Coordinates of C-alpha atoms (C1' of nucleotides) in Angstrom, one line a residue:
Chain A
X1 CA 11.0 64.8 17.5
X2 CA 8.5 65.0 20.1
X3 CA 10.8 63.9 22.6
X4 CA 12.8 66.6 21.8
X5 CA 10.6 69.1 21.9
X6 CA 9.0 68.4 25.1
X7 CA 12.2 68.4 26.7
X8 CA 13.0 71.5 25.1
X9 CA 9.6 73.2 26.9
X10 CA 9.9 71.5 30.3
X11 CA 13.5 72.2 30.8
X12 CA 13.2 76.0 29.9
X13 CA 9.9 75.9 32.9
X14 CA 13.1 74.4 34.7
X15 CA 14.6 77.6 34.7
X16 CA 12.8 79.1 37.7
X17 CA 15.9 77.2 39.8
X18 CA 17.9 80.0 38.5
X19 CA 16.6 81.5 41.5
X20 CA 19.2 79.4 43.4
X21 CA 21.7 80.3 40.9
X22 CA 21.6 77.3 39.0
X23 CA 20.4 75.1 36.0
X24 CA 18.6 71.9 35.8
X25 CA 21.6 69.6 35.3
X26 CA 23.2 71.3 38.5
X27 CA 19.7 70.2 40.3
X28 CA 20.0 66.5 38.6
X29 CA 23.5 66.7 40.1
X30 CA 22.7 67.6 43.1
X31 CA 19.8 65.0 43.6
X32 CA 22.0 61.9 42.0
X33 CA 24.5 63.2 44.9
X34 CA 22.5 63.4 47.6
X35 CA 20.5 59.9 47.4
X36 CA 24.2 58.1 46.5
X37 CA 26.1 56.5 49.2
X38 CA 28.2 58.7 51.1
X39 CA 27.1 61.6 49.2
X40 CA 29.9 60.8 46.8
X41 CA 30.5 59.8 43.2
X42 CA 33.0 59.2 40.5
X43 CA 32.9 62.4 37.8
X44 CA 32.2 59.8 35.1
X45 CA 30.0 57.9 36.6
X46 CA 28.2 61.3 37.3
X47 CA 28.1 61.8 33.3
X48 CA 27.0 58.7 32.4
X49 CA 23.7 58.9 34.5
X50 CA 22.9 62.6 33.3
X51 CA 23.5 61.8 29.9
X52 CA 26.7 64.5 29.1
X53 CA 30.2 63.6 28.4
X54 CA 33.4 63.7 30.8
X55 CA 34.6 67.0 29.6
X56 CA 30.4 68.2 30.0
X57 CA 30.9 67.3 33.7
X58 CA 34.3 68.9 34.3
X59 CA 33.4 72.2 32.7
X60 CA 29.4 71.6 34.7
X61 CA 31.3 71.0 38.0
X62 CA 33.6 74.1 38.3
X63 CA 31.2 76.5 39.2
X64 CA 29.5 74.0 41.3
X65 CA 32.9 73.7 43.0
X66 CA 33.8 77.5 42.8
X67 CA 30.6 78.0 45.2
X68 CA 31.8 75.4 47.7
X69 CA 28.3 73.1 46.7
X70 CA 30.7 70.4 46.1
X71 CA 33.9 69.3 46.7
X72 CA 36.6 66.9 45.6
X73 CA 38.2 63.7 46.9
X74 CA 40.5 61.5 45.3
X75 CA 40.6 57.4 45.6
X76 CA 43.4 56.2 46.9
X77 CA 43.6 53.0 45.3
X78 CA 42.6 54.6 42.1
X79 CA 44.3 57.7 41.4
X80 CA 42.9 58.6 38.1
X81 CA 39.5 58.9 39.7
X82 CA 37.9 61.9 41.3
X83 CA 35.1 61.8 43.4
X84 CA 32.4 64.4 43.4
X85 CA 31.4 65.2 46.9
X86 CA 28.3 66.8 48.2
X87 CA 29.1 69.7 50.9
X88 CA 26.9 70.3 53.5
X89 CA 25.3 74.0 51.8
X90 CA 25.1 72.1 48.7
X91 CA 22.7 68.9 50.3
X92 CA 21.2 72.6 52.1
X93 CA 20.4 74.2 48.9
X94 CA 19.0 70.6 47.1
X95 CA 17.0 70.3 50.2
X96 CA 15.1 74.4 49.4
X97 CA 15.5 73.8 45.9
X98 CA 13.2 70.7 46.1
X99 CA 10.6 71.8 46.7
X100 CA 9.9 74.7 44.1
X101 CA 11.1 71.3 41.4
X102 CA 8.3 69.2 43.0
X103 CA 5.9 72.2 43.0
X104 CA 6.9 72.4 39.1
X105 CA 6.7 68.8 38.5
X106 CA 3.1 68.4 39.5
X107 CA 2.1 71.4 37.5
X108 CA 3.4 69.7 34.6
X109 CA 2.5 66.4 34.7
X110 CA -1.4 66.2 33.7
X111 CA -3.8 66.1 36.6
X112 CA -4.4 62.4 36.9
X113 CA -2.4 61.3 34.6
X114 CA 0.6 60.1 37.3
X115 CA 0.3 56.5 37.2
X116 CA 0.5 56.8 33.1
X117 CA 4.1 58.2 33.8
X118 CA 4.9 54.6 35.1
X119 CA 4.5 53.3 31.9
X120 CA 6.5 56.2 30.3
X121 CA 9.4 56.1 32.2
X122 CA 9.5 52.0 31.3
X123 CA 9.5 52.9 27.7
X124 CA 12.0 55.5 28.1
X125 CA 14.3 52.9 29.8
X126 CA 14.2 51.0 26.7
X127 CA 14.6 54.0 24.4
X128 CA 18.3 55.1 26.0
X129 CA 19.2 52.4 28.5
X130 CA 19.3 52.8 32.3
X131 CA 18.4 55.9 33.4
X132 CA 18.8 57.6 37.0
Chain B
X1 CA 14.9 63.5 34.4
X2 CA 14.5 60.6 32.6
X3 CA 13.4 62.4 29.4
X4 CA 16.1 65.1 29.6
X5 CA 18.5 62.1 29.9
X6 CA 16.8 59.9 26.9
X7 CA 17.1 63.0 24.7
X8 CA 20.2 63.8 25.2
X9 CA 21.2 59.6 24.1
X10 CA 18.4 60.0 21.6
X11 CA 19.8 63.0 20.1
X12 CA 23.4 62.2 20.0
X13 CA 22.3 58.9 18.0
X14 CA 21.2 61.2 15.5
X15 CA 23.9 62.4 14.5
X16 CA 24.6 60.0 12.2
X17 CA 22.9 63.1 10.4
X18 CA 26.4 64.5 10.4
X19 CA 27.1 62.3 7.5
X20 CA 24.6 64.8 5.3
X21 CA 25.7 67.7 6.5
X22 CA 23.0 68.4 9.2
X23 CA 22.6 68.4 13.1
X24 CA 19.0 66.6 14.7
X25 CA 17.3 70.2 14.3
X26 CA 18.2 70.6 10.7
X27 CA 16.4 67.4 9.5
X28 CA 13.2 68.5 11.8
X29 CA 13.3 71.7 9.8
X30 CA 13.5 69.6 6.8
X31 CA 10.8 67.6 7.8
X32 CA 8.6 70.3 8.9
X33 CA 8.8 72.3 5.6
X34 CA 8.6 69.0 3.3
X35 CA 5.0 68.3 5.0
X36 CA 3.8 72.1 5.0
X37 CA 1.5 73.5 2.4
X38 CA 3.6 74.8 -0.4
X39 CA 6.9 74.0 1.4
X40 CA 7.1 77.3 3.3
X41 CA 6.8 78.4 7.2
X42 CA 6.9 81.6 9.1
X43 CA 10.8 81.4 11.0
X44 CA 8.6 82.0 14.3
X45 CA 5.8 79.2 13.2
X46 CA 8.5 76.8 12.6
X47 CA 10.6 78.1 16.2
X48 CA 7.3 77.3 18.0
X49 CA 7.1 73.9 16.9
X50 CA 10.2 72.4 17.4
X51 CA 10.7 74.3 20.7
X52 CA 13.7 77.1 20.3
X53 CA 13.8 80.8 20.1
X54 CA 13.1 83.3 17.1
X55 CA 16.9 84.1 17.4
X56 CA 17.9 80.6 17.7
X57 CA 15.5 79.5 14.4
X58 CA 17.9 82.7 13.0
X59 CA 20.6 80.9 13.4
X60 CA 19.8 77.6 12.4
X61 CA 18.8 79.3 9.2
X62 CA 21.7 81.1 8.5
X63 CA 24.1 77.9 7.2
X64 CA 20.9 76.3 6.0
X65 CA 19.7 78.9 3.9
X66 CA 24.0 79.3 2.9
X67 CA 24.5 76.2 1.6
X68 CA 20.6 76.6 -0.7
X69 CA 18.7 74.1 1.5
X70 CA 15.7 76.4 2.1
X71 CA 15.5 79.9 0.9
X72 CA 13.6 83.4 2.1
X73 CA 10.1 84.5 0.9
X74 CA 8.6 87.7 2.3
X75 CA 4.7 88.4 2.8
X76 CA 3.3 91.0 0.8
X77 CA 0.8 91.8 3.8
X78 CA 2.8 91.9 6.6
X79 CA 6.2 92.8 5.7
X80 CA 7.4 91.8 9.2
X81 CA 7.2 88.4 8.4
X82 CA 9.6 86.3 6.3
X83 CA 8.8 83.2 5.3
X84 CA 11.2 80.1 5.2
X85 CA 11.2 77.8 1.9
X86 CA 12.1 74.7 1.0
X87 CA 14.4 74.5 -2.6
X88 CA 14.6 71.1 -4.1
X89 CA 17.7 70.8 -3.0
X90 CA 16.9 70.6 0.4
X91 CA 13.8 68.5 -0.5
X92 CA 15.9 66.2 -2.1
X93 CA 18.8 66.2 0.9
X94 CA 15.6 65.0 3.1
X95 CA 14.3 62.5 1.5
X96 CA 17.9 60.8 1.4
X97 CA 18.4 61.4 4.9
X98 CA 14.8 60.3 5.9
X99 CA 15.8 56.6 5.1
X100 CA 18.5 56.8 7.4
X101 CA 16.6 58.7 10.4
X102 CA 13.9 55.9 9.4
X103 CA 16.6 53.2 10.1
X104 CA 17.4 54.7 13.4
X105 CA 14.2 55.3 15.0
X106 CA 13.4 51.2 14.3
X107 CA 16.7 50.7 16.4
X108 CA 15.6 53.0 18.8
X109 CA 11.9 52.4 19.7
X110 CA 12.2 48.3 21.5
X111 CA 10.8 46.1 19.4
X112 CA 7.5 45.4 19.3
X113 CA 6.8 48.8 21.7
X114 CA 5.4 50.8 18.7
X115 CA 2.5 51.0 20.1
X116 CA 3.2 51.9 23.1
X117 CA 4.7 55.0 21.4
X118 CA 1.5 56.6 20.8
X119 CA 0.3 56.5 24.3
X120 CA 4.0 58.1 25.1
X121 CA 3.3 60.6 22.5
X122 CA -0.1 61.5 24.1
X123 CA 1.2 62.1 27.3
X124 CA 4.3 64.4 26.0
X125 CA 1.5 66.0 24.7
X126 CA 0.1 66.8 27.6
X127 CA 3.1 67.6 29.0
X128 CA 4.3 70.2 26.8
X129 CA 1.7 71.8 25.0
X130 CA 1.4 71.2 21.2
X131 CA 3.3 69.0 19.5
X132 CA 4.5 68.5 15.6
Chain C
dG1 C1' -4.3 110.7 12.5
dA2 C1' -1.4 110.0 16.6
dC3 C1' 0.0 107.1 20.3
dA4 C1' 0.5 102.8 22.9
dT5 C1' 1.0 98.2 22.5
dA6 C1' 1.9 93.9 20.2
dT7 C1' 4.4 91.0 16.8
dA8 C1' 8.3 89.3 13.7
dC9 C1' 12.8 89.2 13.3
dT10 C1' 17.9 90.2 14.1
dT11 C1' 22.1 91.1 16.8
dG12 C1' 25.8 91.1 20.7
dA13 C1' 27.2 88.8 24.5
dC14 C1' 26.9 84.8 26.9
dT15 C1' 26.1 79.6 28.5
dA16 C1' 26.2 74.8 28.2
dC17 C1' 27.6 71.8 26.2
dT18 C1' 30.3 68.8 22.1
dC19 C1' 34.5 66.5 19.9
dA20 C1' 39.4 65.5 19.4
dA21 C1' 43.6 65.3 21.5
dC22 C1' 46.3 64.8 25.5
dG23 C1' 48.5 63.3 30.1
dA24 C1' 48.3 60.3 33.8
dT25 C1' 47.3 56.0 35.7
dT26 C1' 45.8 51.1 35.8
dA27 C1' 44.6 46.5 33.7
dT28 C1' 45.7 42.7 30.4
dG29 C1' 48.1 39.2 27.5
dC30 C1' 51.9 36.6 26.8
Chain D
dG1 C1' 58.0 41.9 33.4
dC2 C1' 56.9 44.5 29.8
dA3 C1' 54.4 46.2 25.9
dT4 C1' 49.8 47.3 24.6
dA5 C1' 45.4 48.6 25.6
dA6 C1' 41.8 50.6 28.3
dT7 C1' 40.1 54.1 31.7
dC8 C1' 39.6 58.8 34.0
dG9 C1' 39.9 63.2 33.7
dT10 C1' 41.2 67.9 31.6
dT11 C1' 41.8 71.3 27.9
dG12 C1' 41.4 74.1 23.3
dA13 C1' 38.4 75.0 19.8
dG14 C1' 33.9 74.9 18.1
dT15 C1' 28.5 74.5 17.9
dA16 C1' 23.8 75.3 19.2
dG17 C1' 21.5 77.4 21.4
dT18 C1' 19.9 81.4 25.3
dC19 C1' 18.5 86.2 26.9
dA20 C1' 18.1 91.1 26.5
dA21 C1' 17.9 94.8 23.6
dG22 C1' 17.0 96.9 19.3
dT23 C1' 14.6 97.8 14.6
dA24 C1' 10.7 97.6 11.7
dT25 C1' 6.0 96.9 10.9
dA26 C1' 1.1 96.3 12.3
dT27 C1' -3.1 97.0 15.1
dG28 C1' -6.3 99.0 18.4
dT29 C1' -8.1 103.2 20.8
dC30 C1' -9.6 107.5 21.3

DNA sequence: GACATATACTTGACTACTCAACGATTATGC
DNA sequence: GCATAATCGTTGAGTAGTCAAGTATATGTC
């Protein structure tokens, strides 16, 4: 219940990337994106990281493709899969978007309190499996 | 990240709640009313502590209070504020659920990391203000 | 005692998802 | 080879919230 709550408060301070006209799961997005080989990923695989379903991710992407963030590719060996491709204003925008998150991130985690997030983040990775 | 993702999986375990009728923020209602003094909360008290809106804590209400789970009390002082009660139906409805949600949290937290939990529940603290 | 401001709650319009069902494609067992 | 099963993605319909605006009441100031 905690959990849920704190996640609740923290992703609504999340909301000052509205500025760059979008929402926390479009920055997680974009950051899984950007540090993945090639800049590219699988939809699902996309989902499975963030924690949403397939259909979460096709109805997340659209407007993220609308805008030209992102783009699309298809596997040729594979032609059920769809890769997610970040566009060059999209790794632009993670790039300013950054650093207001990182700005936000150290006002949230408690002064001093960094190294204690190790520990967290190991005990969350037990909670729900791997995480990004 | 990580917590936004561990909810989400968290959260989605839950609802095994679905079984009784209720989504993850139902039984926290539940919870929080069963524990009160006299089994009753102000709708904002109650939105404040598990991290929503007024209007959203209106709308959780509405099938909640539809179906006699908890029922409305108004305050002869300030007749702003309505007051959310617990019936013993919905008394009753948690403490059936509770052994289930009891079940799934021992699945949940690793074994033998239950103490590590509290220093995780200190830190969320610290991250998002006051907790339940 | 009148006015400005703050608080408690609800409502309309919207967003960000969910699930269940489906179509398309690929993998597996025999 | 071929049937069966599994995987990837999309879509329709629904849920659980959000925000902005509005109503009603309370409180502080002068």
């Amino acid at each position: 219940m905690n959990l849920s709550k704190v996640q609740a408060v923290i992703s609504k301070r999340f909301d000052v990337l509205n500025a760059y006209g979008m929402g926390f799961n479009d920055f997680v997005i974009l950051y899984l994106l950007q540090q993945a080989p090639a800049g590219k990923m699988r939809r699902i695989d996309l989902a499975d990281k963030i924690g949403i379903t397939a259909s979460g991710i096709t109805r997340l992407l659209l407007p993220m493709e609308k805008v030209g963030w992102v783009s699309r590719e298809s596997n040729e060996r594979d032609a059920r899969v769809s890769y997610v491709v970040l566009s060059p204003a999209g790794r632009q925008l993670f790039e300013d978007s950054k650093t207001t998150a990182d700005d936000l991130a150290l006002e949230i985690v408690p002064r001093g309190k960094s190294k204690n997030c190790k520990a967290l983040t190991e005990l969350l990775s037990g909670m729900g499996g791997n995480i990004i």
